[in-house]
Amino acid sequence: MTEFLQQLINGLALGAIYALIALGYTMVYGILRFINFAHGDVFMLGAFAGLFLTPVVQRFFPPQSYLGGIVVLLLAMAICAGLGILIEMLAYRPLRNRPKLTVLITAIGVSLFIEYTCQHRLVFGAAPRKFPDLIPVTTWNVDQLVISSTQVIVFVTTILLLIMLRFIVQKTRMGTAMRAVSFNEQAAALMGVNINSIISFTFGLGSALAAAGGILFAMSYSSIDPLMGVQTGLKAFVAAVVGGIGNLPGAALGGILIGVIETFAGGIPGLSNYRDGIAFTILIVVLIFRPTGLLSKPQVEKV
Amino acid sequence: MKSGAKRYLLLALLAAVVVSFFSAYFNRYYLGVTIDVGINIILAVSLNLINGHTGQFSLGHAGFMAVGGYIAAKFSLMLSPALPPWAQPLIFGAGLLLGGSVAALTGLAVGVPTLRLYGDYLAIVTLGFGEIIRVIFQTSETFGAATGLTGIPNWTNFGWAWGSAAICVFVVTCLVNSTYGRGFIAVNDDEIAASASGVNPVRYKVTAFVIGAFFAGIAGGLYAHHKSFLSPTGFDFMKSIDIVVMVILGGMGRTVGVIIAAILLTLLPEYLREFSDYRMILYALLIIIIMITRPQGLFTFGFKVRNSK
């Protein structure tokens, strides 16, 4: 039982990070109907932004303080929001209204470009780097359960960001416009919604969440490299599809689900080697039975 | 048209076999590169049947290649010590066919449950299958787990590689130009309209998938017996992307363009060895720029207008 709970805690911590990244995929898909393959790389850039920001921030704030950690997190989110908007403007905007496949291939190109540029020795280099401790690391033992402060921070940050996102999408004018564009782009444009700025905002918001995910991931696993976004990004995307792409609660649910199942599979001796394949197996099983994901309604394609 | 194609096929096969008889006189390095070119042509042309002609975006071609490669390599590793040398081409041929068939069966297993999905969903599912296949090979002790298979007999020569490439091009071309094969293009142009006019899209998609996977498996077998070494990391997502880039550069659904792209993209890295750090960055930029300025591919000169979704 203790082991079950322990695995559950570890799985939830991983799942929370997947959920943060999955939200970015699902938001972009909801509005532009394409997979932003480069999203996983924005997640990686967020972690590296954290790595480079930490020494700068620690000059002004005491090292390993919560305040410093929050500042690093917010700055990295802001930087990645900018990068996300930039990527959209340079690579995806010229392709608006082109066939979906063209945009998908471009997204793969953007993703490869970021990965290989960052791997170059003049940029980050291909070797893994150690992520500094942002916050005081302590572990608590509750009834033989080990809970680290990092895990608590991951939970708290994710929940706060989810509440914030829900507030933005449901209560603000920007959020209303986002939902309108996702519902019907042309009609929204006729109602005076500036499509370009809404799409930029969506990319910025999604990228900021990915950056937060990147920093939380780096805090939990303490080693980062330019290719860390590939597997994690794919799994987060799988999470978004499993939950029903375009659906925000679905993405969060899918992320938690993938994280928990993957962690449990990692604990079972014969299955642990197949860990990396688990997310995709879940994806295929879900798609066979519910082709539109767990939380979304089936749609009929019309001519 | 058809008899012409057959004549070309015979000519190509003959040329491949004749050249391979004189292969001892060629520089080993150049010969190795030309074999790579042949293998990549098979991969690109077979992926083009799936991605270009039928319009389903598959990102798991390396997975099928891995299946064919591992099965064929295991087959020759098991049989080659037991049989006399003269039986070697027989074992090799049988191993290639076996690898291709198992890859085709894998394609069927992937295709039937997932090909009801569209565009991006399909892309991600095929990607997922490719990764699952890789993880299985990486874990399976029978196939050498993470270290891979070594000591595979070095049997692939010019004749095998280019002969198979010629057959692959022939089969794909004839298939697409046949009455049956028009269905692939109908599915590509508009799936819903195609199904309304009596073409069953799932059947055509699965057929394209199975045939594409079969040839990818053959290419995998040739690759295994060319490098005499297989490792699961060689068949990851990046390998699939390499093949996809050939198809995109050549122009989706343009066999000739795809062949030119496969040749160029195999030769270019050999010439640019000292710039290998920049190779993938250039690839990536190339994809983005082509998609923005010339989405129909670099080597397409016809005026076929195709409005896919």
XYZ file of C-alpha atoms in Angstrom:
612
model
C 0.000 0.000 0.000
C 2.782 2.407 0.915
C 4.512 1.620 -2.321
C 1.295 2.197 -4.234
C 0.846 5.618 -2.649
C 4.486 6.483 -3.240
C 4.211 5.593 -6.916
C 0.985 7.558 -7.100
C 2.705 10.651 -5.715
C 5.638 10.296 -8.113
C 3.261 9.675 -11.005
C 1.130 12.689 -10.176
C 4.227 14.895 -10.076
C 5.293 13.706 -13.519
C 1.730 13.875 -14.814
C 1.364 17.476 -13.668
C 4.313 18.434 -15.864
C 2.883 16.540 -18.839
C -0.397 18.322 -18.228
C 1.247 21.759 -18.378
C 2.865 20.967 -21.722
C -0.242 19.244 -23.062
C -2.252 22.414 -22.478
C -0.079 24.267 -24.993
C -0.593 21.598 -27.638
C -4.293 21.514 -27.095
C -4.728 25.304 -27.155
C -2.862 25.663 -30.431
C -4.764 22.724 -31.890
C -8.061 24.174 -30.722
C -7.428 27.384 -32.604
C -5.251 26.525 -35.593
C -6.024 22.794 -35.960
C -2.434 21.674 -36.286
C 0.153 20.014 -34.077
C 2.827 22.440 -33.014
C 5.690 19.954 -33.007
C 8.052 22.658 -31.778
C 6.160 22.899 -28.494
C 8.332 20.234 -26.874
C 11.360 22.316 -27.798
C 9.899 25.404 -26.193
C 9.657 23.261 -23.062
C 13.388 22.522 -23.426
C 14.167 26.205 -24.003
C 12.267 27.015 -20.817
C 14.522 24.707 -18.842
C 17.648 26.249 -20.393
C 16.307 29.755 -19.757
C 16.018 28.722 -16.120
C 19.577 27.430 -16.148
C 20.991 30.716 -17.454
C 18.695 32.962 -15.437
C 19.443 31.364 -12.079
C 22.921 32.897 -11.559
C 21.628 36.298 -12.664
C 18.626 36.169 -10.381
C 20.671 34.852 -7.483
C 22.688 38.052 -7.563
C 19.591 39.936 -6.426
C 17.825 37.293 -4.374
C 19.305 34.875 -1.852
C 20.204 31.565 -3.562
C 17.765 28.697 -3.077
C 14.967 30.924 -1.924
C 11.330 30.565 -2.918
C 11.203 34.175 -4.046
C 14.201 33.688 -6.345
C 12.627 30.514 -7.730
C 9.410 32.337 -8.530
C 11.312 35.137 -10.262
C 13.256 32.625 -12.390
C 10.025 30.829 -13.253
C 8.232 34.009 -14.269
C 11.164 35.331 -16.308
C 11.581 32.009 -18.144
C 7.854 31.960 -18.857
C 8.044 35.479 -20.266
C 11.055 34.654 -22.453
C 9.416 31.518 -23.836
C 6.144 33.337 -24.423
C 8.128 35.723 -26.606
C 9.835 32.869 -28.393
C 6.528 31.112 -28.997
C 5.060 34.254 -30.531
C 8.194 34.684 -32.648
C 8.014 31.097 -33.926
C 4.393 31.569 -34.879
C 5.094 34.828 -36.708
C 8.108 33.579 -38.655
C 7.174 30.008 -39.492
C 3.438 29.477 -39.176
C 1.897 32.813 -40.104
C 3.068 32.691 -43.752
C 1.303 29.335 -43.972
C -2.100 30.365 -42.639
C -4.868 28.797 -44.804
C -2.471 26.370 -46.456
C -3.190 22.605 -46.340
C -2.832 21.185 -42.847
C -0.120 18.797 -43.907
C 2.116 21.649 -45.069
C 1.884 23.310 -41.677
C 2.506 20.011 -39.894
C 5.693 19.424 -41.887
C 6.824 22.992 -41.221
C 6.282 22.404 -37.519
C 8.538 19.351 -37.706
C 11.098 21.519 -39.487
C 10.923 24.179 -36.781
C 11.309 21.524 -34.107
C 14.399 20.051 -35.803
C 15.835 23.520 -36.299
C 15.570 24.378 -32.605
C 16.934 21.000 -31.508
C 19.952 20.994 -33.759
C 20.766 24.655 -33.342
C 20.723 24.214 -29.575
C 22.865 21.087 -29.818
C 25.546 22.975 -31.684
C 28.649 23.587 -29.602
C 28.313 27.354 -30.032
C 24.860 27.336 -28.452
C 24.176 24.881 -25.609
C 26.215 21.874 -26.722
C 24.867 18.344 -26.851
C 26.032 17.229 -23.410
C 23.549 17.105 -20.538
C 23.857 19.873 -17.940
C 23.116 19.956 -14.268
C 20.228 22.187 -13.312
C 20.918 24.278 -10.185
C 18.735 23.938 -7.098
C 16.250 26.773 -7.289
C 14.512 26.206 -4.015
C 15.602 24.646 -0.719
C 15.343 20.884 -1.262
C 13.984 18.977 1.682
C 12.178 15.691 1.964
C 9.437 14.831 4.402
C 8.681 11.343 5.613
C 5.018 10.775 6.256
C 4.222 7.205 7.300
C 7.144 5.795 5.259
C 6.087 7.927 2.297
C 8.813 10.161 0.941
C 7.625 13.491 -0.366
C 10.166 16.033 -1.588
C 9.664 19.753 -1.524
C 10.178 19.744 -5.305
C 7.143 17.507 -5.738
C 5.052 19.808 -3.583
C 6.229 22.793 -5.588
C 5.400 21.001 -8.841
C 1.864 20.330 -7.602
C 1.265 23.781 -6.233
C 2.671 25.553 -9.279
C 0.704 23.386 -11.692
C -2.553 23.881 -9.821
C -2.019 27.646 -9.586
C -1.213 27.843 -13.307
C -4.257 25.747 -14.193
C -6.509 28.021 -12.148
C -4.917 31.039 -13.787
C -5.396 29.552 -17.256
C -9.016 28.736 -16.507
C -9.552 32.286 -15.332
C -7.950 33.719 -18.483
C -9.926 31.491 -20.832
C -13.293 31.766 -19.101
C -13.383 35.255 -17.623
C -11.280 37.676 -19.641
C -12.038 39.332 -22.965
C -8.965 37.685 -24.472
C -10.213 34.282 -23.369
C -13.658 34.901 -24.794
C -12.042 35.877 -28.088
C -9.904 32.721 -27.989
C -12.942 30.558 -27.536
C -14.724 32.432 -30.312
C -11.829 31.903 -32.744
C -11.638 28.238 -31.848
C -15.389 27.883 -32.390
C -15.478 29.591 -35.768
C -12.583 31.653 -37.011
C -14.370 33.490 -39.783
C -17.388 34.378 -37.718
C -15.120 35.632 -34.948
C -13.273 37.825 -37.446
C -16.609 39.246 -38.618
C -17.447 40.118 -35.023
C -14.341 42.261 -34.823
C -11.915 39.824 -33.225
C -8.341 40.385 -34.354
C -7.397 36.846 -35.345
C -3.657 37.497 -35.543
C -3.371 38.904 -32.062
C -5.491 36.091 -30.625
C -3.276 33.470 -32.257
C -0.137 35.231 -30.999
C -1.634 35.357 -27.518
C -2.472 31.646 -27.651
C 1.054 30.767 -28.674
C 2.470 33.012 -25.954
C 0.255 31.510 -23.280
C 0.957 27.939 -24.345
C 4.699 28.567 -24.537
C 4.716 30.163 -21.082
C 3.063 27.045 -19.671
C 5.595 24.868 -21.487
C 8.425 26.921 -19.988
C 6.957 26.443 -16.526
C 6.775 22.727 -17.267
C 10.401 22.815 -18.374
C 11.594 24.415 -15.159
C 9.536 22.069 -12.995
C 10.880 19.104 -14.968
C 14.453 20.356 -14.598
C 13.916 20.849 -10.855
C 12.601 17.299 -10.502
C 15.211 15.530 -12.615
C 18.086 18.041 -12.286
C 19.649 17.134 -15.653
C 18.731 18.929 -18.888
C 19.869 18.582 -22.493
C 18.775 19.992 -25.871
C 16.867 16.823 -26.783
C 14.879 16.582 -23.555
C 11.859 18.065 -25.296
C 11.518 15.285 -27.845
C 10.271 12.395 -25.726
C 8.563 14.569 -23.122
C 6.928 16.682 -25.801
C 5.649 13.624 -27.634
C 4.236 12.159 -24.455
C 2.574 15.449 -23.589
C 1.100 15.543 -27.050
C -0.158 12.009 -26.563
C -1.703 13.227 -23.315
C -3.502 15.999 -25.176
C -4.857 13.543 -27.748
C -5.879 11.018 -25.100
C -7.826 13.686 -23.243
C -9.441 14.930 -26.434
C -7.423 17.479 -28.336
C -8.714 21.028 -28.205
C -10.194 20.395 -24.780
C -8.421 22.029 -21.807
C -9.631 19.809 -18.936
C -8.982 16.845 -21.233
C -5.338 17.825 -21.621
C -4.891 18.085 -17.862
C -6.605 14.743 -17.308
C -4.598 13.088 -20.098
C -1.342 14.427 -18.689
C -2.055 13.113 -15.199
C -3.205 9.775 -16.619
C -0.093 9.273 -18.762
C 2.219 10.353 -15.938
C 0.635 8.026 -13.381
C 0.400 4.990 -15.667
C 3.962 5.481 -16.876
C 5.290 5.698 -13.327
C 3.398 2.601 -12.258
C 4.663 0.692 -15.305
C 8.186 1.789 -14.415
C 7.780 0.107 -11.040
C 6.731 -3.280 -12.423
C 9.872 -5.361 -13.090
C 9.038 -6.961 -16.463
C 7.378 -3.861 -17.803
C 9.868 -1.196 -16.772
C 11.947 -1.581 -19.936
C 8.929 -0.764 -22.042
C 8.358 2.470 -20.171
C 8.875 4.714 -23.172
C 6.365 2.754 -25.208
C 3.575 2.907 -22.619
C 2.277 6.369 -23.522
C 1.925 5.410 -27.175
C 0.196 2.155 -26.304
C -2.327 4.106 -24.217
C -2.789 6.469 -27.148
C -3.532 3.683 -29.591
C -5.913 1.901 -27.231
C -7.810 5.116 -26.513
C -7.984 6.097 -30.178
C -9.369 2.716 -31.172
C -12.254 2.984 -28.737
C -12.751 6.744 -28.638
C -11.191 8.268 -31.764
C -11.715 11.812 -30.513
C -10.256 11.303 -27.053
C -11.718 10.777 -23.626
C -13.406 14.094 -22.959
C -14.471 15.419 -26.351
C -17.560 14.777 -28.371
C -17.310 12.936 -31.689
C -17.631 15.170 -34.717
C -18.887 14.318 -38.157
C -16.651 15.474 -40.965
C -18.585 17.297 -43.649
C -17.715 17.939 -47.250
C 3.269 2.731 -71.324
C 3.200 -0.521 -69.429
C 5.444 -2.524 -71.756
C 7.785 0.480 -71.692
C 7.919 0.324 -67.928
C 8.657 -3.387 -68.056
C 11.485 -2.791 -70.493
C 12.942 -0.180 -68.164
C 12.688 -2.584 -65.259
C 14.497 -5.360 -67.150
C 17.140 -2.892 -68.295
C 17.659 -1.601 -64.777
C 17.879 -5.101 -63.329
C 20.346 -6.148 -65.988
C 22.460 -3.053 -65.440
C 22.442 -3.623 -61.681
C 23.565 -7.231 -62.021
C 26.228 -6.419 -64.639
C 27.651 -3.588 -62.560
C 27.737 -5.777 -59.483
C 29.904 -8.326 -61.365
C 32.536 -5.658 -61.853
C 32.168 -4.253 -58.347
C 35.623 -5.518 -57.387
C 37.120 -2.860 -59.672
C 35.348 0.033 -57.965
C 36.472 2.047 -55.018
C 34.923 0.450 -51.933
C 33.856 3.755 -50.459
C 32.037 4.929 -53.574
C 30.425 1.535 -53.945
C 29.196 1.742 -50.354
C 27.700 5.153 -51.026
C 25.903 3.965 -54.159
C 24.424 1.072 -52.171
C 23.214 3.609 -49.587
C 21.627 5.546 -52.423
C 19.804 2.441 -53.655
C 18.480 1.649 -50.176
C 17.323 5.215 -49.666
C 15.546 5.195 -53.016
C 13.536 2.162 -51.871
C 12.694 3.864 -48.587
C 11.703 7.155 -50.172
C 9.678 5.645 -53.021
C 7.816 3.318 -50.675
C 7.061 6.118 -48.236
C 5.935 8.204 -51.176
C 3.253 5.625 -51.919
C 1.861 6.188 -48.411
C 2.535 9.895 -47.881
C 2.516 11.239 -51.393
C 0.125 9.174 -53.452
C -2.368 8.236 -50.765
C -1.967 11.394 -48.699
C -1.639 9.865 -45.256
C 1.151 11.358 -43.267
C 3.103 8.442 -41.821
C 5.992 9.178 -39.483
C 6.853 5.588 -38.642
C 8.689 4.371 -41.709
C 11.878 3.679 -39.765
C 9.876 1.281 -37.597
C 8.995 -0.905 -40.585
C 12.569 -0.679 -41.768
C 13.690 -1.887 -38.345
C 11.313 -4.856 -38.470
C 12.571 -5.940 -41.882
C 16.196 -5.357 -40.960
C 16.103 -7.255 -37.692
C 14.126 -10.194 -39.062
C 16.313 -10.569 -42.162
C 19.516 -10.205 -40.129
C 18.403 -12.742 -37.552
C 17.440 -15.124 -40.348
C 20.867 -14.972 -42.006
C 22.691 -15.103 -38.669
C 20.850 -18.319 -37.828
C 21.093 -20.018 -41.227
C 24.392 -18.872 -42.737
C 26.689 -21.062 -40.572
C 24.599 -24.165 -41.315
C 24.408 -23.898 -45.088
C 27.105 -24.055 -47.803
C 28.308 -20.793 -49.401
C 26.484 -21.377 -52.681
C 23.190 -21.161 -50.825
C 24.050 -17.656 -49.649
C 22.015 -15.708 -52.260
C 19.073 -18.007 -51.538
C 19.251 -17.327 -47.814
C 19.663 -13.637 -48.437
C 16.771 -13.439 -50.872
C 14.546 -15.489 -48.582
C 15.609 -13.394 -45.588
C 14.770 -10.172 -47.407
C 11.356 -11.483 -48.424
C 10.729 -12.744 -44.913
C 11.752 -9.386 -43.421
C 9.585 -7.559 -45.925
C 6.613 -9.827 -45.233
C 6.875 -9.437 -41.472
C 7.147 -5.672 -41.961
C 4.062 -5.823 -44.199
C 2.189 -7.759 -41.505
C 3.257 -5.124 -38.996
C 1.952 -2.526 -41.431
C -1.354 -4.379 -41.528
C -1.452 -4.553 -37.754
C -0.793 -0.811 -37.537
C -3.050 0.061 -40.421
C -6.283 -1.715 -39.674
C -7.017 -0.150 -36.291
C -5.613 3.306 -37.003
C -6.264 4.225 -40.591
C -9.726 5.438 -39.776
C -7.924 8.443 -38.355
C -7.125 11.560 -40.361
C -4.043 13.670 -41.010
C -2.330 14.689 -37.804
C -3.851 11.917 -35.728
C -2.467 9.375 -38.140
C 0.926 11.078 -38.102
C 1.145 10.838 -34.349
C -0.119 7.258 -34.211
C 2.373 6.047 -36.805
C 5.062 7.916 -34.910
C 3.919 6.134 -31.780
C 4.037 2.761 -33.496
C 7.529 3.482 -34.762
C 8.612 4.257 -31.209
C 6.905 1.138 -29.813
C 8.672 -1.037 -32.388
C 11.990 0.556 -31.473
C 11.384 0.065 -27.751
C 10.528 -3.600 -28.357
C 13.770 -4.209 -30.249
C 15.679 -2.257 -27.642
C 14.344 -4.516 -24.903
C 14.257 -7.898 -26.628
C 17.248 -10.082 -25.764
C 16.744 -12.160 -28.921
C 17.567 -9.121 -30.999
C 20.551 -8.022 -28.994
C 18.676 -5.508 -26.800
C 20.388 -2.114 -26.588
C 23.668 -3.250 -28.166
C 21.938 -4.492 -31.306
C 22.958 -7.242 -33.700
C 26.543 -7.543 -34.869
C 28.399 -9.781 -37.319
C 25.612 -9.814 -39.880
C 27.094 -11.231 -43.129
C 28.021 -8.499 -45.553
C 25.936 -9.650 -48.488
C 24.340 -6.534 -49.894
C 26.067 -5.600 -53.121
C 25.246 -3.169 -55.874
C 23.076 -5.687 -57.699
C 20.881 -6.481 -54.694
C 20.426 -2.838 -53.681
C 19.738 -1.374 -57.105
C 17.824 -4.422 -58.303
C 15.474 -4.100 -55.344
C 15.228 -0.357 -55.932
C 14.279 -0.967 -59.579
C 11.604 -3.492 -58.554
C 10.256 -1.131 -55.920
C 10.009 1.789 -58.358
C 8.409 -0.496 -60.944
C 5.807 -1.873 -58.547
C 4.880 1.517 -57.133
C 4.675 3.163 -60.554
C 2.597 0.393 -62.090
C 0.357 0.273 -59.052
C -0.352 3.981 -59.063
C -0.965 4.056 -62.813
C -3.284 1.053 -62.739
C -7.047 1.221 -62.483
C -6.817 -0.041 -58.939
C -4.167 2.500 -58.055
C -6.331 5.452 -59.122
C -8.093 4.759 -55.863
C -4.991 5.890 -53.944
C -5.069 9.225 -55.717
C -8.811 9.536 -55.236
C -8.314 8.990 -51.505
C -5.551 11.601 -51.518
C -7.589 14.195 -53.387
C -10.713 13.976 -51.298
C -11.427 11.121 -48.991
C -15.060 11.927 -48.412
C -15.806 12.418 -52.105
C -13.927 9.200 -52.877
C -15.983 7.208 -50.407
C -19.139 8.793 -51.800
C -18.239 7.492 -55.239
C -17.737 3.954 -54.075
C -14.036 3.908 -53.247
C -13.437 2.440 -49.818
C -10.751 4.742 -48.369
C -9.758 2.422 -45.536
C -9.047 -0.420 -47.932
C -6.834 1.731 -50.128
C -5.056 3.269 -47.183
C -4.337 -0.134 -45.675
C -3.121 -1.461 -49.035
C -0.756 1.468 -49.476
C 0.435 1.035 -45.922
C 1.107 -2.667 -46.295
C 2.965 -2.298 -49.598
C 4.956 0.651 -48.280
C 5.857 -1.292 -45.159
C 6.882 -4.314 -47.226
C 9.421 -2.322 -49.216
C 10.634 -0.529 -46.099
C 11.264 -3.989 -44.651
C 13.253 -5.003 -47.743
C 15.274 -1.807 -47.443
C 15.887 -2.634 -43.795
C 17.192 -6.083 -44.721
C 19.509 -4.607 -47.335
C 20.696 -2.017 -44.839
C 21.410 -4.674 -42.209
C 23.497 -6.748 -44.623
C 25.267 -3.653 -45.887
C 26.400 -2.261 -42.524
C 26.731 -5.729 -40.884
C 25.473 -4.061 -37.724
C 22.070 -3.049 -36.404
C 21.280 -0.958 -33.364
C 17.853 0.159 -32.196
C 18.932 3.800 -31.997
C 19.490 3.778 -35.760
C 15.737 3.447 -36.274
C 14.447 6.287 -34.153
C 12.203 9.189 -35.038
C 15.093 10.971 -36.797
C 15.476 8.187 -39.336
C 11.794 8.469 -40.207
C 12.257 12.209 -40.588
C 15.187 11.669 -42.939
C 12.950 9.655 -45.246
C 10.097 12.146 -44.935
C 12.459 14.949 -45.967
C 13.326 13.040 -49.143
C 9.648 12.716 -50.000
C 8.930 16.358 -49.271
C 11.932 17.627 -51.163
C 11.121 15.456 -54.155
C 7.485 16.443 -54.110
C 4.709 14.376 -52.605
C 3.392 11.883 -55.092
C 6.149 12.484 -57.643
C 8.162 9.308 -58.001
C 10.888 10.798 -60.191
C 11.315 13.810 -57.939
C 11.511 11.606 -54.889
C 14.208 9.451 -56.493
C 16.264 12.567 -57.328
C 15.809 13.820 -53.757
C 16.851 10.465 -52.312
C 20.031 10.474 -54.419
C 20.881 14.069 -53.526
C 20.196 13.744 -49.824
C 22.373 10.643 -49.617
C 25.269 12.140 -51.560
C 25.181 15.625 -50.049
C 26.136 14.641 -46.478
C 29.052 12.627 -47.882
C 30.394 15.729 -49.598
C 29.691 17.950 -46.625
C 31.391 15.817 -44.005
C 33.270 18.716 -42.474
C 29.997 20.608 -42.083
C 28.231 17.703 -40.424
C 27.403 19.870 -37.398
C 25.334 22.062 -39.643
C 23.749 19.320 -41.718
C 20.620 18.866 -39.635
C 20.240 22.613 -39.080
C 20.334 23.055 -42.851
C 17.832 20.210 -43.334
C 15.466 21.850 -40.907
C 15.763 25.269 -42.539
C 15.309 23.614 -45.922
C 12.050 21.992 -44.792
C 10.678 25.278 -43.463
C 11.708 27.312 -46.501
C 10.407 24.730 -48.968
C 7.096 24.513 -47.154
C 6.707 28.281 -47.240
C 7.868 28.917 -50.786
C 7.476 25.674 -52.741
C 5.241 23.197 -50.923
C 4.936 20.990 -54.010
C 8.606 20.010 -53.679
C 11.837 21.071 -55.345
C 11.934 18.593 -58.188
C 8.436 18.893 -59.547
C 8.080 20.641 -62.827
C 4.613 19.607 -63.931
C 1.517 21.711 -63.508
C -0.554 19.286 -61.537
C -2.658 21.276 -59.113
C -3.597 19.423 -56.017
C -5.872 20.901 -53.417
C -5.608 18.533 -50.516
C -7.351 19.326 -47.270
